[in-house]
Short mmCIF file of N, CA and C in Angstrom, two decimals:
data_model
loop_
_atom_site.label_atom_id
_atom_site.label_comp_id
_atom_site.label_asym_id
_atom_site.label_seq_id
_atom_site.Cartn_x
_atom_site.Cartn_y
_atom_site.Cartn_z
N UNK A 1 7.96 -14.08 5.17
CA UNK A 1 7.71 -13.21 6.30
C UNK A 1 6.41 -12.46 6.04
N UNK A 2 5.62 -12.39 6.88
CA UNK A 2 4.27 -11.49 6.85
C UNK A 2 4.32 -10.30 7.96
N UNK A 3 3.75 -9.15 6.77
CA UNK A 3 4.36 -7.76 7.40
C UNK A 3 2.35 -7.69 7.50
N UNK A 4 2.19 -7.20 8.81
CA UNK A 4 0.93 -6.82 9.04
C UNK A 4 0.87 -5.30 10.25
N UNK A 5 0.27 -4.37 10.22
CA UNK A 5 0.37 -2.86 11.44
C UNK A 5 0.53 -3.59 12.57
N UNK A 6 -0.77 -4.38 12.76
CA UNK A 6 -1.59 -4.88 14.19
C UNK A 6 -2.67 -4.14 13.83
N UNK A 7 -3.36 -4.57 15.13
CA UNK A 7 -5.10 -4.53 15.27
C UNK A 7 -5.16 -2.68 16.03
N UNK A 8 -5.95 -1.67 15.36
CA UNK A 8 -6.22 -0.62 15.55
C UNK A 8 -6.21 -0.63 17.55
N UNK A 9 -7.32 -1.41 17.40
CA UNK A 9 -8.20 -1.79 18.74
C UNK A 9 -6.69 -2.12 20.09
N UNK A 10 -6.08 -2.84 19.16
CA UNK A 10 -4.98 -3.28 20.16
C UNK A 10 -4.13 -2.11 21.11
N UNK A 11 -3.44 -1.09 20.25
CA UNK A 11 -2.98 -0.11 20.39
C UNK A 11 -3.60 0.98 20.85
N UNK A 12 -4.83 1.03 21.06
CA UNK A 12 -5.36 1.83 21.90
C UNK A 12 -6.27 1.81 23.21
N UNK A 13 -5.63 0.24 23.11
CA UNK A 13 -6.18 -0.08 24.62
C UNK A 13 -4.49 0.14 25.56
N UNK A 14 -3.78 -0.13 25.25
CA UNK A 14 -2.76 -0.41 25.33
C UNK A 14 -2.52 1.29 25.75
N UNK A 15 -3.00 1.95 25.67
CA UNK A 15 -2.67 3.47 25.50
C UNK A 15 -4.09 3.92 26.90
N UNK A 16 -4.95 3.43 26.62
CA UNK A 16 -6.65 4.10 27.63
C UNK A 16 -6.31 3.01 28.85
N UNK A 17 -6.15 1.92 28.61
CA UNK A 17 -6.47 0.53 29.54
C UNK A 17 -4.69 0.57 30.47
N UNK A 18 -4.30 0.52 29.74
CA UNK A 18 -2.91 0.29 30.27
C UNK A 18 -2.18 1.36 31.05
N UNK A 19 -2.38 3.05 30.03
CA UNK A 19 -1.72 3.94 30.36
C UNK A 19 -0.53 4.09 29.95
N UNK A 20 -0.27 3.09 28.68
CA UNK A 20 0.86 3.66 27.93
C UNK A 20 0.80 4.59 27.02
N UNK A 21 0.92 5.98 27.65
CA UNK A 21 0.98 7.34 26.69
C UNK A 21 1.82 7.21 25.45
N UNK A 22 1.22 7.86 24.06
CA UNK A 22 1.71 7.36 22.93
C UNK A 22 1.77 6.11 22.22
N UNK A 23 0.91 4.97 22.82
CA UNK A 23 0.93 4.12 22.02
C UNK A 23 -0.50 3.76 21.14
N UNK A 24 -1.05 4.76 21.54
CA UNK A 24 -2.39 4.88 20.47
C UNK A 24 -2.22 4.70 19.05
N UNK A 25 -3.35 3.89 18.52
CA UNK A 25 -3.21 4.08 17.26
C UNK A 25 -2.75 5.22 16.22
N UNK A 26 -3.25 6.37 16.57
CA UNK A 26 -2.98 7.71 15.98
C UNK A 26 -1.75 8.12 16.03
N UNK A 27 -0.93 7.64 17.07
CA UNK A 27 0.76 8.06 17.46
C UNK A 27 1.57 6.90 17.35
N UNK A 28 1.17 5.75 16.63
CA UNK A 28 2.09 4.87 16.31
C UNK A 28 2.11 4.66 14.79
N UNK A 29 0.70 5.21 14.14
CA UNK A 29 0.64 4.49 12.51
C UNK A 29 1.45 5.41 11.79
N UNK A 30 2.12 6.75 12.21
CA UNK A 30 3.19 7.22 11.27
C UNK A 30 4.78 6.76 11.56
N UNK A 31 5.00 5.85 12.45
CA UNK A 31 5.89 4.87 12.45
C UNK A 31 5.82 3.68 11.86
N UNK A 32 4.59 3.27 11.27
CA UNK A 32 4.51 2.52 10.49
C UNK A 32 4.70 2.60 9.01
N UNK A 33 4.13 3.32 8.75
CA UNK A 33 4.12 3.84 7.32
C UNK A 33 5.03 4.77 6.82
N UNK A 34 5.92 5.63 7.47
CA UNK A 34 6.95 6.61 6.52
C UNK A 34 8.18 5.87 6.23
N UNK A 35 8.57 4.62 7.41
CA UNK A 35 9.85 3.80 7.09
C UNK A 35 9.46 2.79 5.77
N UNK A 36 7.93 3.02 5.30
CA UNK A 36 7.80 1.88 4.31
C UNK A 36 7.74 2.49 3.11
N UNK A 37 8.15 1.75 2.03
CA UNK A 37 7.53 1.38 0.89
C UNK A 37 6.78 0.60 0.02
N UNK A 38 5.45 0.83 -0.32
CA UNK A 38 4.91 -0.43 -0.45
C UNK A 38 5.34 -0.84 -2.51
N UNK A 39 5.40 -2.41 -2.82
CA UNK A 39 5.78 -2.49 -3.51
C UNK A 39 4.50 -3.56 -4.05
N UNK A 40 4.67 -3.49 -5.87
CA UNK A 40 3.50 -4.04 -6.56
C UNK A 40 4.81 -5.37 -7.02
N UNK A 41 4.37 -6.24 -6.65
CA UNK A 41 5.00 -7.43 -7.64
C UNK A 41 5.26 -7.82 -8.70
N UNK A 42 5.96 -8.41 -9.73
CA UNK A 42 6.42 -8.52 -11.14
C UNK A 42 5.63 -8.92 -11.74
N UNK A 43 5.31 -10.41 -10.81
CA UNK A 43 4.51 -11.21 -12.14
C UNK A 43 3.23 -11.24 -11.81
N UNK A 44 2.31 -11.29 -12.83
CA UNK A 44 1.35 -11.38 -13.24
C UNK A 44 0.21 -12.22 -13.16
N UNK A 45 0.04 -12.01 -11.37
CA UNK A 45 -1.09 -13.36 -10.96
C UNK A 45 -2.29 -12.68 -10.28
N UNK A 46 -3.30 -13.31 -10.03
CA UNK A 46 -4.25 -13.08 -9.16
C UNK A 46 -3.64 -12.02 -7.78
N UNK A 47 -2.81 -12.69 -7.21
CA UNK A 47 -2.22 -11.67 -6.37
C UNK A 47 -2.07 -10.33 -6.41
N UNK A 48 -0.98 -10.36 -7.64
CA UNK A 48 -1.01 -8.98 -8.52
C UNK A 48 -2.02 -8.13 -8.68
N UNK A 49 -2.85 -9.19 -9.43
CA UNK A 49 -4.41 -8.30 -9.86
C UNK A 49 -5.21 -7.27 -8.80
N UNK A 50 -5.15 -8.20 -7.90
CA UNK A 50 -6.29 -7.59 -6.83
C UNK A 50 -5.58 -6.36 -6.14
N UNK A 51 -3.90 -6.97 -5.82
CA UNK A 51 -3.47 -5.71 -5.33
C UNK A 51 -2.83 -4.76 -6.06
N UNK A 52 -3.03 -4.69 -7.33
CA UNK A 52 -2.82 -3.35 -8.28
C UNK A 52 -4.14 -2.69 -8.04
N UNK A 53 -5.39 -3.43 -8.20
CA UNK A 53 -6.60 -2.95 -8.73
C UNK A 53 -7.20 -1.84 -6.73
N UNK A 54 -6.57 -2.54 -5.87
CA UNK A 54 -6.84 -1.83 -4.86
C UNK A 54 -5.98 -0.43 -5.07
N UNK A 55 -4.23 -0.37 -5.14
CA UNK A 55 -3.88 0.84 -5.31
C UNK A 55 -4.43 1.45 -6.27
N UNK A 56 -4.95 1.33 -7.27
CA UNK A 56 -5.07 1.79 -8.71
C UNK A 56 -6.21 2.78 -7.90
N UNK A 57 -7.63 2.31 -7.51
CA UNK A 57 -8.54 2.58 -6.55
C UNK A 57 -7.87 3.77 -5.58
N UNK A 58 -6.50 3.60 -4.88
CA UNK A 58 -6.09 4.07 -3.67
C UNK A 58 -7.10 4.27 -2.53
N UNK A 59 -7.89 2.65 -2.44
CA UNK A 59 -8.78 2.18 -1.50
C UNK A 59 -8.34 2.96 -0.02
N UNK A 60 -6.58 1.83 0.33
CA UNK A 60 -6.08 2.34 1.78
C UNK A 60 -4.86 3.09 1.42
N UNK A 61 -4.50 4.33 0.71
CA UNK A 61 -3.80 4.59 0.19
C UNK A 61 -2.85 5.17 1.70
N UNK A 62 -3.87 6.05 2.33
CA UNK A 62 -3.49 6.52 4.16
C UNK A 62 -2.51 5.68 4.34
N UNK A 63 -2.33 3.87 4.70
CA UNK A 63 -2.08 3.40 4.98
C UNK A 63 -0.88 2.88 4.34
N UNK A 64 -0.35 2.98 3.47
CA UNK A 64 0.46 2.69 2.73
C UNK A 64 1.21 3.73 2.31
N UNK A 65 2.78 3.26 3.16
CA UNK A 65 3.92 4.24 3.02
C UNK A 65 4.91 4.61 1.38
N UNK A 66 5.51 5.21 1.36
CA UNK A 66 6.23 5.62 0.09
C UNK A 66 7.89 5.66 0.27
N UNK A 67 8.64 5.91 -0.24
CA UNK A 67 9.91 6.08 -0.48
C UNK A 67 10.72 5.41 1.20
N UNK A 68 10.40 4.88 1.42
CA UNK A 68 11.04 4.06 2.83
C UNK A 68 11.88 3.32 2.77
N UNK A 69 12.91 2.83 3.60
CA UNK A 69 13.64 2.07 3.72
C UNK A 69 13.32 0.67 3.28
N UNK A 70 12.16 -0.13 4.05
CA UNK A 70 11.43 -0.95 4.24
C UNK A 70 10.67 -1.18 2.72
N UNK A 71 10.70 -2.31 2.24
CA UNK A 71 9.79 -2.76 1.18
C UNK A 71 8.91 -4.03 1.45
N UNK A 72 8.03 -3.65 1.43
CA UNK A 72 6.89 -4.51 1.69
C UNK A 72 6.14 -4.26 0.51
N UNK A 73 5.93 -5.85 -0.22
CA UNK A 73 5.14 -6.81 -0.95
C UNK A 73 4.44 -7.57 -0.85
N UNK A 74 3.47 -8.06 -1.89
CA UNK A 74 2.70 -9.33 -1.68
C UNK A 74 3.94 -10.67 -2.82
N UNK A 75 3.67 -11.80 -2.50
CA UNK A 75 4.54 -12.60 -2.85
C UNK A 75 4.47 -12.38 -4.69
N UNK A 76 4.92 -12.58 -5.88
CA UNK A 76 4.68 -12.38 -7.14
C UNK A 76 4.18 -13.93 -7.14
N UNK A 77 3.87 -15.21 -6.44
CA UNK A 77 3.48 -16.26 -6.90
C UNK A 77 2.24 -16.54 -5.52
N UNK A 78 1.18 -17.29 -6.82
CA UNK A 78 0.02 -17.63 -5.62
C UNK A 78 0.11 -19.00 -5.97
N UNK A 79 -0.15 -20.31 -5.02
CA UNK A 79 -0.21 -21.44 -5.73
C UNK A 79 -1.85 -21.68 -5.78
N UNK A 80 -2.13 -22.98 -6.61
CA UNK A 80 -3.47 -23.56 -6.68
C UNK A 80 -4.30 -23.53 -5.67
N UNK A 81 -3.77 -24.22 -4.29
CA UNK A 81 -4.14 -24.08 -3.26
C UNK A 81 -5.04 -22.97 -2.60
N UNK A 82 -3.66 -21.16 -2.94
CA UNK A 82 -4.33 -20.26 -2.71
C UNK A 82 -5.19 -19.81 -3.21
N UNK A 83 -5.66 -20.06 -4.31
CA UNK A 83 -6.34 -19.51 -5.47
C UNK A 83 -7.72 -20.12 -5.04
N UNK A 84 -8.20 -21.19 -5.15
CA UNK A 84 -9.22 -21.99 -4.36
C UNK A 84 -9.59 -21.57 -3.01
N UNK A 85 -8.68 -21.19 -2.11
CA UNK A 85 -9.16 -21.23 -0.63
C UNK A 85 -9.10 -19.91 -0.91
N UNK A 86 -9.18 -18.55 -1.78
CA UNK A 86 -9.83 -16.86 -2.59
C UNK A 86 -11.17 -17.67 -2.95
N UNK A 87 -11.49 -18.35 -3.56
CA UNK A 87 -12.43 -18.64 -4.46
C UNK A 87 -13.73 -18.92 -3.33
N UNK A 88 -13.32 -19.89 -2.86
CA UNK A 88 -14.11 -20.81 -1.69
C UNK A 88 -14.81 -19.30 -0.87
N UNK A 89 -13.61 -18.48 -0.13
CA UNK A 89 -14.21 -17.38 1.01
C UNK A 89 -14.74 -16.20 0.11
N UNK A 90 -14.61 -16.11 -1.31
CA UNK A 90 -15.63 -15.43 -1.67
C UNK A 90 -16.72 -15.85 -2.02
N UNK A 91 -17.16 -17.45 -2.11
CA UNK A 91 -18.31 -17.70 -2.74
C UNK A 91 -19.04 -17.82 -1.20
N UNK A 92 -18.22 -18.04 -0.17
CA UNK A 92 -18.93 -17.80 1.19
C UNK A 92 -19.20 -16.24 1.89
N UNK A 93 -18.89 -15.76 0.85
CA UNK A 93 -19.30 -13.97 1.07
C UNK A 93 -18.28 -13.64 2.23
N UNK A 94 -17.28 -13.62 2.08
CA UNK A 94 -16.21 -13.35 2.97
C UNK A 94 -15.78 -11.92 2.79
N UNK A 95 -15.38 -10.89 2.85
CA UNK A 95 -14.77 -9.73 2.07
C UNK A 95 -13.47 -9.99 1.72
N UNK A 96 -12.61 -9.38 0.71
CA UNK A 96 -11.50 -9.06 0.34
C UNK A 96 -11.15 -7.90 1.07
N UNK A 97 -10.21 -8.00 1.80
CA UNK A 97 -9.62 -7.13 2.65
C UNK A 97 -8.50 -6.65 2.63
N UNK A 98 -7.49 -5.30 3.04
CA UNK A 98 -6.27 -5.40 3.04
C UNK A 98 -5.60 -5.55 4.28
N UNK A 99 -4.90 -6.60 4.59
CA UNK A 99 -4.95 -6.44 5.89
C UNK A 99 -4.01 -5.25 6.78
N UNK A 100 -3.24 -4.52 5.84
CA UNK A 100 -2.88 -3.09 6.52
C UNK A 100 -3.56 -1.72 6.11
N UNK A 101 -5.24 -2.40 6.30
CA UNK A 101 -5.99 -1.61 6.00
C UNK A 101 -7.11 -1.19 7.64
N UNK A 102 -7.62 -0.57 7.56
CA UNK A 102 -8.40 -0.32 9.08
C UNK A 102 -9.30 -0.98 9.28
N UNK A 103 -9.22 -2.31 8.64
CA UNK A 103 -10.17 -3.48 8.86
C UNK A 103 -9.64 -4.61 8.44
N UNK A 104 -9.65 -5.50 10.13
CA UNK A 104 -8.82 -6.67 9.44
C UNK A 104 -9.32 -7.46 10.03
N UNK A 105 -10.55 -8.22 9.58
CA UNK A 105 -11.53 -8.98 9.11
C UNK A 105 -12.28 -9.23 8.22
N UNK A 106 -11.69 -10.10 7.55
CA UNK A 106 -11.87 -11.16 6.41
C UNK A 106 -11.26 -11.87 5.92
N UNK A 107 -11.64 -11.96 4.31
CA UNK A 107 -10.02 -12.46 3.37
C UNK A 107 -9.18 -11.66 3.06
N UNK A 108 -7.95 -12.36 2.98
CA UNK A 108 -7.23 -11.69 2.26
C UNK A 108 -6.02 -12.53 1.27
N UNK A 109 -5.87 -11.92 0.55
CA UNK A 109 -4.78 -13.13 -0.63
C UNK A 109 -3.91 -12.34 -1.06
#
């Protein structure tokens, strides 16, 4: 299962364009984040790495909920596959991204 916010942009058209009061970005992302907890994975892969080394940072820390019902992870296994198609979009200057971060365009692994 892939847990992603949605697109900033989305939710606040949806709110100016539409006229659905309260569904702005600003009045929906603390429904996102207080039911969560975000969780670091066991084992010890590339996966791991990058997303310890972002909290460690507390890059999108805003964005990332605490003591919540909800646990959201990255998988503890990356296969070969993924590891190569990381490799490939960074040697094509892609960014590393988080994607429940306020920019979600690029890579992400």
């Amino acid at each position: 299962m892939l847990y992603i916010l949605g697109n900033r942009r989305d939710y606040d058209r949806w709110e100016q364009q539409l006229g659905c009061e309260g569904w702005g970005w600003r009045s929906v992302l603390p429904y996102f984040i207080n039911p969560r907890t975000t969780a670091i994975p066991g084992s010890p892969t590339m996966v791991t790495d990058i997303y310890q080394l972002l909290h460690s940072r507390n890059v999108y820390g805003c964005y990332h909920g605490g003591g919540g019902y909800l646990t959201v992870s990255t998988p503890p296994y990356a296969s070969p596959l993924a590891h190569a198609f990381v490799q490939a979009e960074e040697t094509l200057g892609y960014p590393n991204i988080d994607l429940n971060g306020p920019i979600q365009s690029g890579e992400y692994n």
